[in-house]
mmCIF file of N, CA and C in Angstrom:
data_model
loop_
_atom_site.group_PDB
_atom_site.id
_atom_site.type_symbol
_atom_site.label_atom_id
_atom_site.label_comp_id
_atom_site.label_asym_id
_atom_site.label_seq_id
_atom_site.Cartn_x
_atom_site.Cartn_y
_atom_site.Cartn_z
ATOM 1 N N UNK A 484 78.463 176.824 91.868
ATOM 2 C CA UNK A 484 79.477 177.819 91.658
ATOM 3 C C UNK A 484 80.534 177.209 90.751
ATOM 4 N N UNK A 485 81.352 178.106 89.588
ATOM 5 C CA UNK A 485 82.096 177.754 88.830
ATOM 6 C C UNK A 485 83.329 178.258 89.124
ATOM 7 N N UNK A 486 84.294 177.773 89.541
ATOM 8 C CA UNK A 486 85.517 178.870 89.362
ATOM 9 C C UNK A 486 86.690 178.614 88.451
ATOM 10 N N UNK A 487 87.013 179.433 87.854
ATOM 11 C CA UNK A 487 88.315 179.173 86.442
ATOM 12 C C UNK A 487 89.342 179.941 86.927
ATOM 13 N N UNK A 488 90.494 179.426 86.868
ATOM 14 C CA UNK A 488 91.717 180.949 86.782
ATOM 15 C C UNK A 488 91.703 181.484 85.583
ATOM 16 N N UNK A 489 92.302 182.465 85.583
ATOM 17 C CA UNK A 489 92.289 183.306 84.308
ATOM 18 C C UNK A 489 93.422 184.677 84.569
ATOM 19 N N UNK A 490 94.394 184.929 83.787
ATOM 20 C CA UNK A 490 95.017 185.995 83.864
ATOM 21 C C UNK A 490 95.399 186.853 82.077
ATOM 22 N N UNK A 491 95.472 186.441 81.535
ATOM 23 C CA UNK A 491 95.011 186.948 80.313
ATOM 24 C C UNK A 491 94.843 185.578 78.973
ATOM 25 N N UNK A 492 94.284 184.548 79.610
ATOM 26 C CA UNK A 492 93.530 183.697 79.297
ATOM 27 C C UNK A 492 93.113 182.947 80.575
ATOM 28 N N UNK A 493 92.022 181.987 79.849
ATOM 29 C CA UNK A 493 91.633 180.974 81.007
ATOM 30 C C UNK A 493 92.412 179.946 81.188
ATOM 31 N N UNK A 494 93.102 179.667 82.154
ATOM 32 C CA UNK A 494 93.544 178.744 82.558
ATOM 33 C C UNK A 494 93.420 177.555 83.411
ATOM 34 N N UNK A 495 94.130 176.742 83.041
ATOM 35 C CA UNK A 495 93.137 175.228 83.554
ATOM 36 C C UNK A 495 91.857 174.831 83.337
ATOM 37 N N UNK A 496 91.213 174.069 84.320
ATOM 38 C CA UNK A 496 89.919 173.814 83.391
ATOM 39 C C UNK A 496 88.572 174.372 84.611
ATOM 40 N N UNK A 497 87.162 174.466 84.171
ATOM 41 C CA UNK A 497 86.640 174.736 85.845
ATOM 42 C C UNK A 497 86.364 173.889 86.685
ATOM 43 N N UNK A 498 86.304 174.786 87.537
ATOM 44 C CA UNK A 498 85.859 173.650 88.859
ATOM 45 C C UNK A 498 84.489 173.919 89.477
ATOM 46 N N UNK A 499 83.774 172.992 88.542
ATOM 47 C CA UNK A 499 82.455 173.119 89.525
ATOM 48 C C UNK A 499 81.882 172.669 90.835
ATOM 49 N N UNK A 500 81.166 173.716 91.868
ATOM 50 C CA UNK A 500 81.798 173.507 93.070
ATOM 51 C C UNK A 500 79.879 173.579 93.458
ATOM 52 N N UNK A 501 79.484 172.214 94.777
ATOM 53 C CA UNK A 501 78.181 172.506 94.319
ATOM 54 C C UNK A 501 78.219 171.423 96.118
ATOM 55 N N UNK A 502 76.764 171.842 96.283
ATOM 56 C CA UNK A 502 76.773 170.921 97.875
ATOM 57 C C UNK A 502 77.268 169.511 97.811
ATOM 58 N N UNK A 503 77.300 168.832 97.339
ATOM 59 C CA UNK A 503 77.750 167.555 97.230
ATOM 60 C C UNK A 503 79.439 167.069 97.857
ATOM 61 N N UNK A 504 79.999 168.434 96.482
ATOM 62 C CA UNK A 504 81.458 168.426 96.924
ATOM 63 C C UNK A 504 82.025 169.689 97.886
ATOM 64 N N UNK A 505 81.178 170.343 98.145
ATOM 65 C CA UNK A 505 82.245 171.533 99.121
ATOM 66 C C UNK A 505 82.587 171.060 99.852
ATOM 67 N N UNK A 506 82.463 169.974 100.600
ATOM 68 C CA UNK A 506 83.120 170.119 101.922
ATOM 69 C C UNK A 506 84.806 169.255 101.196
ATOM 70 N N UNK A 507 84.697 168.604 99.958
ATOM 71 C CA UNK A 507 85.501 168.309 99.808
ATOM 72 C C UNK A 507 86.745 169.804 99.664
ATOM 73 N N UNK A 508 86.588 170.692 98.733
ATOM 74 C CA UNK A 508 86.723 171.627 98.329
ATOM 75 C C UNK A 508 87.112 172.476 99.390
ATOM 76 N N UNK A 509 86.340 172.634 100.548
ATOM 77 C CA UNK A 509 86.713 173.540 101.750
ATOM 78 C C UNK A 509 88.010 172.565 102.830
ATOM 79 N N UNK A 510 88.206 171.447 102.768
ATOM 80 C CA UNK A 510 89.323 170.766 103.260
ATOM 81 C C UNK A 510 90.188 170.812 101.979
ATOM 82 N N UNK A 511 90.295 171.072 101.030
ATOM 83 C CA UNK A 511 91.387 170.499 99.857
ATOM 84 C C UNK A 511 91.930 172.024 99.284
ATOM 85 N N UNK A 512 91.083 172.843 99.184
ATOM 86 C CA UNK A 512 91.158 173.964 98.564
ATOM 87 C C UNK A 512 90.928 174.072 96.871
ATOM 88 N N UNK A 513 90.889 175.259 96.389
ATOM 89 C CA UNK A 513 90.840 175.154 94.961
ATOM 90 C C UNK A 513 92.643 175.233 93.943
ATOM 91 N N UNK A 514 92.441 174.575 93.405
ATOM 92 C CA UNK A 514 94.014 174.980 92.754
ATOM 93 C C UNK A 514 93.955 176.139 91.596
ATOM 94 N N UNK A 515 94.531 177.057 92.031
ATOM 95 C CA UNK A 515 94.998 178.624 91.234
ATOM 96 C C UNK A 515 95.744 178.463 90.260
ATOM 97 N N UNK A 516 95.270 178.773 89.260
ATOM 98 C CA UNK A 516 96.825 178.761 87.852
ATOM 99 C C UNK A 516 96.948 180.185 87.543
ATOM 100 N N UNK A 517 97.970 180.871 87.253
ATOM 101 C CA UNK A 517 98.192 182.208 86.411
ATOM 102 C C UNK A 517 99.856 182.208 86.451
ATOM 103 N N UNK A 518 99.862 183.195 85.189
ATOM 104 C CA UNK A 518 101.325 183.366 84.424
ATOM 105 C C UNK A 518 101.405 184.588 84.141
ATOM 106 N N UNK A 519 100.576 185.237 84.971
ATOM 107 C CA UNK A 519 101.193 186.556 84.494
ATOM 108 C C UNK A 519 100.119 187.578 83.764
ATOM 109 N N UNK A 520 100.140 188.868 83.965
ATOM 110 C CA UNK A 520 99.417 189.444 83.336
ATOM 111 C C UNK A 520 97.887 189.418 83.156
ATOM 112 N N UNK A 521 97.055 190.881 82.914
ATOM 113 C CA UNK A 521 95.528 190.446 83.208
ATOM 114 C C UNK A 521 94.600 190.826 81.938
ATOM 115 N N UNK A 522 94.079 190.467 81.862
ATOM 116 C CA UNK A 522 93.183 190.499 80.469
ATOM 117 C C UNK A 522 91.663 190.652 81.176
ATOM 118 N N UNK A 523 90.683 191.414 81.567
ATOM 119 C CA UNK A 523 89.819 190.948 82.162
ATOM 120 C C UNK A 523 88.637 191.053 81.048
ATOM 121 N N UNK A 524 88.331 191.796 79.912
ATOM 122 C CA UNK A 524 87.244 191.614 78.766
ATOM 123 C C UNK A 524 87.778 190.275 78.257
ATOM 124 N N UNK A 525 88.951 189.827 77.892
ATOM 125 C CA UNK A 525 89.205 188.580 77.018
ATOM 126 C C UNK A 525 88.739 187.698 78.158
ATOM 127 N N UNK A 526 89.510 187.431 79.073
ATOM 128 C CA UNK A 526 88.735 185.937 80.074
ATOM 129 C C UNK A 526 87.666 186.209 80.180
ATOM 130 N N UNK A 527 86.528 187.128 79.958
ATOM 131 C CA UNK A 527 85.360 186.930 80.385
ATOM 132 C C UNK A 527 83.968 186.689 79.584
ATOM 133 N N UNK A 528 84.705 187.163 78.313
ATOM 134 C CA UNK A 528 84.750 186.669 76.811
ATOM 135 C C UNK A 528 84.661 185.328 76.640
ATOM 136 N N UNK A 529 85.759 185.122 77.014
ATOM 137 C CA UNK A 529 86.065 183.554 76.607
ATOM 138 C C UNK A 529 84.843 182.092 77.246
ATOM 139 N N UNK A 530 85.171 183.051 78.372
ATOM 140 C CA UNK A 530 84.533 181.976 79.536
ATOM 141 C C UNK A 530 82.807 181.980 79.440
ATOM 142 N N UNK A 531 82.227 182.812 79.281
ATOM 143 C CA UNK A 531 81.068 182.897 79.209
ATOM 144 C C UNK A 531 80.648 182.166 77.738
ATOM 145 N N UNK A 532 81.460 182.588 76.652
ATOM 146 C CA UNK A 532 80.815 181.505 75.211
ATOM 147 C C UNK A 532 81.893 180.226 75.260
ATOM 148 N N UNK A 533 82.217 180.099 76.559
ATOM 149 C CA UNK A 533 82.932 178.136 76.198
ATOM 150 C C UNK A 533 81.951 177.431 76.460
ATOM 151 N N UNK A 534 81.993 176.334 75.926
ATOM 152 C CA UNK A 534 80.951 175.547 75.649
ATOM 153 C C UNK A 534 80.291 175.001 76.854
ATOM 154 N N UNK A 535 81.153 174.675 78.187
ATOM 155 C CA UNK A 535 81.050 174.536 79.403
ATOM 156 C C UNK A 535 80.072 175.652 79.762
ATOM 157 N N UNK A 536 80.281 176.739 79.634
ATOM 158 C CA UNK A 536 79.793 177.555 80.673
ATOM 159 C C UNK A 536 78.203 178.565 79.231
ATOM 160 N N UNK A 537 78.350 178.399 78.130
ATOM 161 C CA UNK A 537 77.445 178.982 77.055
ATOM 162 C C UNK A 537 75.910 179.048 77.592
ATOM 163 N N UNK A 538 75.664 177.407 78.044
ATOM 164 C CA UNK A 538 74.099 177.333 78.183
ATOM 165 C C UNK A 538 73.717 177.284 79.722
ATOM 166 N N UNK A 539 74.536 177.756 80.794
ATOM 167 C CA UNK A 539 74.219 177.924 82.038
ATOM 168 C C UNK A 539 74.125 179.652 82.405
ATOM 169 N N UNK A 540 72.926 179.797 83.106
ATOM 170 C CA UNK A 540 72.675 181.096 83.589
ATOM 171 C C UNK A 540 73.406 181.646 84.666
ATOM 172 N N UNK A 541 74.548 182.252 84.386
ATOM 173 C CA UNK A 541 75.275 182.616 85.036
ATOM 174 C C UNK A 541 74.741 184.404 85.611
ATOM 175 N N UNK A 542 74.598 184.321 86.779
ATOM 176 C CA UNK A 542 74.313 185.491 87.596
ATOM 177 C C UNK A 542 75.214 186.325 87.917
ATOM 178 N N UNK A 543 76.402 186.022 88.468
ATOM 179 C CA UNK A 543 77.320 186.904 88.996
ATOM 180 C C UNK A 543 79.175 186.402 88.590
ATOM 181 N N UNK A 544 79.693 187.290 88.201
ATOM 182 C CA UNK A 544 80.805 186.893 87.931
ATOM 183 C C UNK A 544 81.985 187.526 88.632
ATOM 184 N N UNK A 545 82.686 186.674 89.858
ATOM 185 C CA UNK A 545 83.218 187.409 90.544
ATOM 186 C C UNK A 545 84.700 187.470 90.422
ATOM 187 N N UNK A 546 85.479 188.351 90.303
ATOM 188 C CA UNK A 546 86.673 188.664 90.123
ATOM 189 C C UNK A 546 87.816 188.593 91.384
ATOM 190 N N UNK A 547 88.390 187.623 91.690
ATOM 191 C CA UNK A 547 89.886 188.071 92.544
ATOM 192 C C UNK A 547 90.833 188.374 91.751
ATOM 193 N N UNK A 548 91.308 189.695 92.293
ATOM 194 C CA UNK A 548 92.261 190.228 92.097
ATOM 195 C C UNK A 548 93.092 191.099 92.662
ATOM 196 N N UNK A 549 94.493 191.339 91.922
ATOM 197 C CA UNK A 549 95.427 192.444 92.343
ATOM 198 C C UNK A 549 95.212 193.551 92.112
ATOM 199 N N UNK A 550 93.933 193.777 91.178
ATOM 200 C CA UNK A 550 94.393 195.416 90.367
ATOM 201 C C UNK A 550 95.299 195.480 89.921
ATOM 202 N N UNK A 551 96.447 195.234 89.527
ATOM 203 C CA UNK A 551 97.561 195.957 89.291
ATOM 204 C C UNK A 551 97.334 195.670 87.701
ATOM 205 N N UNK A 552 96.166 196.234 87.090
ATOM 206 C CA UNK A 552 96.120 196.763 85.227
ATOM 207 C C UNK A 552 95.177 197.632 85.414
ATOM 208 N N UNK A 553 94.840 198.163 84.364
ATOM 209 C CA UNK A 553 94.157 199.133 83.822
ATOM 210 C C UNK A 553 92.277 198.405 84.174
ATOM 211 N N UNK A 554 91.086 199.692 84.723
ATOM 212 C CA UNK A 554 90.391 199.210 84.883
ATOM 213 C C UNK A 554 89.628 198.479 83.753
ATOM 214 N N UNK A 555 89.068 197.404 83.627
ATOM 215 C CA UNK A 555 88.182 197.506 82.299
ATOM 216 C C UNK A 555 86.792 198.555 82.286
ATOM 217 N N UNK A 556 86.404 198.353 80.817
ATOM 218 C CA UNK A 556 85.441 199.067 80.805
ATOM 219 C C UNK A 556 84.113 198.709 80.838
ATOM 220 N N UNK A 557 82.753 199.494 81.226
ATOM 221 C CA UNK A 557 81.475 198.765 81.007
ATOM 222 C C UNK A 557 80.989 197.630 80.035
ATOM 223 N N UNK A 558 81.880 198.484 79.053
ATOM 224 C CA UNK A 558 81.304 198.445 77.358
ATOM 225 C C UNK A 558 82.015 196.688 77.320
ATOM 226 N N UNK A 559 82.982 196.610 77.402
ATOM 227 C CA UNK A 559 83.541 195.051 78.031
ATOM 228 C C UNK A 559 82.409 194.125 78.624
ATOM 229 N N UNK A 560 81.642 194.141 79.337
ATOM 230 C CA UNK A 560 80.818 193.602 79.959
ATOM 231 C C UNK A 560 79.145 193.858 79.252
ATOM 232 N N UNK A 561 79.125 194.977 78.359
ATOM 233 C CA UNK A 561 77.824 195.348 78.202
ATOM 234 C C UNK A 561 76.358 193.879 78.439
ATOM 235 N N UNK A 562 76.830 193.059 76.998
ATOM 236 C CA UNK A 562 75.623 191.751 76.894
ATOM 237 C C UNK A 562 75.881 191.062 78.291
ATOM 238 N N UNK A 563 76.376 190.894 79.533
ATOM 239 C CA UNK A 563 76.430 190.046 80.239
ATOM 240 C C UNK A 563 75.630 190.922 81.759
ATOM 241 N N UNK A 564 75.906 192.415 81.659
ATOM 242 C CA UNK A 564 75.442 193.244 82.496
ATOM 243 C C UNK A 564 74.251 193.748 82.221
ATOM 244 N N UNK A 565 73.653 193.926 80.638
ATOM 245 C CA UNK A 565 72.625 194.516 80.438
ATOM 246 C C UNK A 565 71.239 192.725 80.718
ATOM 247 N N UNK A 566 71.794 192.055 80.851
ATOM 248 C CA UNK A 566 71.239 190.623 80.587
ATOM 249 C C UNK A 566 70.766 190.440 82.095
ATOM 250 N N UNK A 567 71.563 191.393 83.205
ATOM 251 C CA UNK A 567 71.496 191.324 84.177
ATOM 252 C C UNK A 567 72.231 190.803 85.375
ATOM 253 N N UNK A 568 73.455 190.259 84.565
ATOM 254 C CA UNK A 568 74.392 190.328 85.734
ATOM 255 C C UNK A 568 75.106 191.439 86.015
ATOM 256 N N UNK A 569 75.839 190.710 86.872
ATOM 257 C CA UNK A 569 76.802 191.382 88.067
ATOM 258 C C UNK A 569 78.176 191.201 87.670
ATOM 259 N N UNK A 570 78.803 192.071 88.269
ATOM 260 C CA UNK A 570 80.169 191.578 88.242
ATOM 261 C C UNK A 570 81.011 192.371 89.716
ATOM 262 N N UNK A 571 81.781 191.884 90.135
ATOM 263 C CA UNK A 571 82.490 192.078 91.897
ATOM 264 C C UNK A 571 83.719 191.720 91.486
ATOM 265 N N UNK A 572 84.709 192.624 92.123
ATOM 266 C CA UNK A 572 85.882 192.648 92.073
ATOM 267 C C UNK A 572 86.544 192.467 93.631
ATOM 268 N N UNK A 573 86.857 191.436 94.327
ATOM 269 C CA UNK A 573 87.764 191.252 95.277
ATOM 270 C C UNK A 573 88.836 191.160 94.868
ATOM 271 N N UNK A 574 90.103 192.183 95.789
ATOM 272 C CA UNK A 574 90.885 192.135 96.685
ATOM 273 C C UNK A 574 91.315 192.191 98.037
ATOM 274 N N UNK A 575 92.859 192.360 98.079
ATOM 275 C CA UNK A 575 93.104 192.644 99.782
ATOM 276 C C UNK A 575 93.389 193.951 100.007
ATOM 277 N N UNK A 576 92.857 194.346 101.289
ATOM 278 C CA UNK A 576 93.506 195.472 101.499
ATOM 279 C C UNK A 576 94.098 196.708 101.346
ATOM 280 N N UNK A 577 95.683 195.579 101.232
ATOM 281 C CA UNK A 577 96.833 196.275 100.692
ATOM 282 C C UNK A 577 97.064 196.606 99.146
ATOM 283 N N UNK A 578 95.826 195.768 98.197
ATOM 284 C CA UNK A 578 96.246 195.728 96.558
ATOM 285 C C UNK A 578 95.253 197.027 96.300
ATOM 286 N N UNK A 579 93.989 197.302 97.273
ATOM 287 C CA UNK A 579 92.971 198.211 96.469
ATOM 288 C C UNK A 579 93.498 198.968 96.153
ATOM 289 N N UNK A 580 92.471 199.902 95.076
ATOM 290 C CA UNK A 580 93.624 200.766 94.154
ATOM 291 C C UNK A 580 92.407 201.574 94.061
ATOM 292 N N UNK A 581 92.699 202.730 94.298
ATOM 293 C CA UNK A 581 91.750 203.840 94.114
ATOM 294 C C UNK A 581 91.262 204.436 92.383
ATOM 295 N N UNK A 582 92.111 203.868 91.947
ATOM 296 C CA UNK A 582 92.366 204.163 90.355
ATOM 297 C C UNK A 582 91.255 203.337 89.910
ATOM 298 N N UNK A 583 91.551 202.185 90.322
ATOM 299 C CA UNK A 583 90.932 200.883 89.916
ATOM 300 C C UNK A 583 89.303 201.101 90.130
ATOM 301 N N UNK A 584 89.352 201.016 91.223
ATOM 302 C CA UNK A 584 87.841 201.262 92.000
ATOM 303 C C UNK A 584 87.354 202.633 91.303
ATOM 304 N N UNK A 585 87.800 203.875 90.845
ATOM 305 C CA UNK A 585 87.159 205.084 90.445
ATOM 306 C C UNK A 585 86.788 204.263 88.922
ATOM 307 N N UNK A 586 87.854 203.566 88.249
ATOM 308 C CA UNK A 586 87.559 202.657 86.826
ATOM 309 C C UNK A 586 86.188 202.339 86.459
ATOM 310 N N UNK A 587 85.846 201.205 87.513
ATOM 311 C CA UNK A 587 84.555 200.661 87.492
ATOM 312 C C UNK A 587 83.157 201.255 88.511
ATOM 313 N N UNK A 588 83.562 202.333 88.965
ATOM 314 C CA UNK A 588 82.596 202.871 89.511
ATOM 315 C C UNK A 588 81.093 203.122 88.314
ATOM 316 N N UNK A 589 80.427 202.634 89.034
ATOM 317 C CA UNK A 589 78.840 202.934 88.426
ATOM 318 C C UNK A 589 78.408 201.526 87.958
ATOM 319 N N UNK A 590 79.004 200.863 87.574
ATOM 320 C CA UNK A 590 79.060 199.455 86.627
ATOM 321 C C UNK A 590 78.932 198.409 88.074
ATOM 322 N N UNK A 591 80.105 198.161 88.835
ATOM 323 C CA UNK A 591 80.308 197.344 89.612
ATOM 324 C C UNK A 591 81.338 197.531 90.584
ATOM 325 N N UNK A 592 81.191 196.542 91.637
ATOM 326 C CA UNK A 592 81.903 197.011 93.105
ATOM 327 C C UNK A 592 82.841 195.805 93.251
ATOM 328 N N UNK A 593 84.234 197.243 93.748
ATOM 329 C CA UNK A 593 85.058 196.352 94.106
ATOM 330 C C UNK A 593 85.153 196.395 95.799
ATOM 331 N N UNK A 594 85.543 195.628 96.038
ATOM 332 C CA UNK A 594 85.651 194.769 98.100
ATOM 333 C C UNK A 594 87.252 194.575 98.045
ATOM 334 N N UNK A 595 87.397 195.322 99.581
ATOM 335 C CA UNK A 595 88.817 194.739 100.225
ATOM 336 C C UNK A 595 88.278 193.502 101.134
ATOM 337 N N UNK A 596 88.445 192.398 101.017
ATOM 338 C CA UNK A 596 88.145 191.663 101.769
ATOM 339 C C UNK A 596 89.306 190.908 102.658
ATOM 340 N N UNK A 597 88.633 190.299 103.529
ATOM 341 C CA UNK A 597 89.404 190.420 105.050
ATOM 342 C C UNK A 597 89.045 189.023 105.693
ATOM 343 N N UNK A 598 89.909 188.644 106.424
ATOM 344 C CA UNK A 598 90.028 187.060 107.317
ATOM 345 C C UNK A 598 88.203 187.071 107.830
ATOM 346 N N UNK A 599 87.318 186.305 107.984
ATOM 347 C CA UNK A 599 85.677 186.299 108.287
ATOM 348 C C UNK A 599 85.008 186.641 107.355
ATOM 349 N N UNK A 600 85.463 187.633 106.495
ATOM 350 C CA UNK A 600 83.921 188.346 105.679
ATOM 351 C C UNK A 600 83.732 187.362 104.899
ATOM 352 N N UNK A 601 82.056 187.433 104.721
ATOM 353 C CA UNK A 601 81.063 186.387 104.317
ATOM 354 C C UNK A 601 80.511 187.196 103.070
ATOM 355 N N UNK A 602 80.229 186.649 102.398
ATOM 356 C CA UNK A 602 80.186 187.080 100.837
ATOM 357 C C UNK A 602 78.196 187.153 100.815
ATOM 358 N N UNK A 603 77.552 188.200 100.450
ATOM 359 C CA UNK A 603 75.945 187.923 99.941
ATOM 360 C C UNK A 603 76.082 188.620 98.343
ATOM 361 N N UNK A 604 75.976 187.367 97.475
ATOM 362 C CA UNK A 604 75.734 188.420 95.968
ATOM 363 C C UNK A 604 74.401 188.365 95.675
ATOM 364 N N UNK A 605 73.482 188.308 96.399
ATOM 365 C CA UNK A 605 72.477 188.587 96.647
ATOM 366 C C UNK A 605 71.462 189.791 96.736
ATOM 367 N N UNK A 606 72.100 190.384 97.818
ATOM 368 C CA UNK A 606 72.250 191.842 98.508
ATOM 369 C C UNK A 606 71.646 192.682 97.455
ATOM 370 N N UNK A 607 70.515 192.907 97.543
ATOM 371 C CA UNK A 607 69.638 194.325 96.374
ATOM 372 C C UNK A 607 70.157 195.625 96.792
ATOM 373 N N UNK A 608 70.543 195.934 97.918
ATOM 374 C CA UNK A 608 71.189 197.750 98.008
ATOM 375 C C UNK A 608 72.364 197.985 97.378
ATOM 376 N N UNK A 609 72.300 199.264 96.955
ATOM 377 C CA UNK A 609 73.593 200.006 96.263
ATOM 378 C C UNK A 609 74.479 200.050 97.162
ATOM 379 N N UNK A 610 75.509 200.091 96.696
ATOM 380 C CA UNK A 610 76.975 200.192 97.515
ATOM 381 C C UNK A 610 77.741 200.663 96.876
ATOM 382 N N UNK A 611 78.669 202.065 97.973
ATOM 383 C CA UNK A 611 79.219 202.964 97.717
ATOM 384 C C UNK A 611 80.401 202.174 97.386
ATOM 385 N N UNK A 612 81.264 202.109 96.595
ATOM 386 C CA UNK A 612 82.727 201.622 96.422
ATOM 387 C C UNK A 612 83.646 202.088 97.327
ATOM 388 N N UNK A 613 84.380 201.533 98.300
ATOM 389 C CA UNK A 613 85.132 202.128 99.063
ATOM 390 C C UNK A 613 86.211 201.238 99.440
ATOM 391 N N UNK A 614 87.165 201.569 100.126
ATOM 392 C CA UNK A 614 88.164 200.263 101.128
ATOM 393 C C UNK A 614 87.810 200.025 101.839
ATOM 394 N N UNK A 615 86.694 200.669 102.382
ATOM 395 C CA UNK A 615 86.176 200.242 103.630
ATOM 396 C C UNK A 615 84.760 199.176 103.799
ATOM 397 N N UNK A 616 84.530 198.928 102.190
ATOM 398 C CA UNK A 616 83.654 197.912 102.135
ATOM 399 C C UNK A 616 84.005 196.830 102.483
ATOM 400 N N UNK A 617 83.094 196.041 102.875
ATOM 401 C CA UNK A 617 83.106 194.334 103.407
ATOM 402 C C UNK A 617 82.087 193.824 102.901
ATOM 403 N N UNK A 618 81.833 192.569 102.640
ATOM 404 C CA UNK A 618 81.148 191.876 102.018
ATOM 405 C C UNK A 618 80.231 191.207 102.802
#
């Protein structure tokens, strides 16, 4: 697993996270950078042709977030979705945004996620977009 911050660039550098080191990772935590503001076609842009991440088969690209911008669009994602990934949008709760979630409906699912829920990006069934999804 790779994780980068990103808010309308990538920020910091990634952190590749893999059995060896999680348990370091699950006692230490990951360190978060952002300044503001969301860009989600440019970071995902970016991140997928950096040189780090260009020649690895990346499956699923998962999003935490606030919502609080405009949804992106398919067409944003087309070569990375038609190639066969994924893309998942977590938040909490209190940030889902019905706006947001109607945005990316058909393309990809966003999750309110919650203290326990266990993540499968795995999972072959369709899923209705809702607040009431869990992961």
């Amino acid at each position: 697993m790779i994780i980068w911050s990103a808010d309308t660039v990538l920020r910091g550098k990634p952190e590749v996270i893999n059995r060896q080191n999680m348990q370091k990772f699950l006692n230490e935590g990951v360190q978060v950078f952002g300044n503001g503001g969301t860009d989600f076609a440019t970071c995902l842009h970016n991140a997928v042709n950096h040189p780090f991440i260009k020649n690895k088969k990346i499956k699923n690209v998962v999003y935490f977030t606030d919502c609080c911008d405009s949804p992106p669009r398919r067409e944003d994602y087309a070569e990375f979705l038609d190639a066969g990934g994924k893309v998942t949008w977590i938040t909490t709760p209190g940030m889902w945004s019905e706006s947001f979630n109607k945005g990316v409906e058909g393309w990809s699912t966003v999750f309110a996620i919650e203290r326990g829920t266990e993540v499968d990006l795995d999972r072959q069934e369709e899923i209705t977009n809702t607040r009431k999804n869990r992961i």
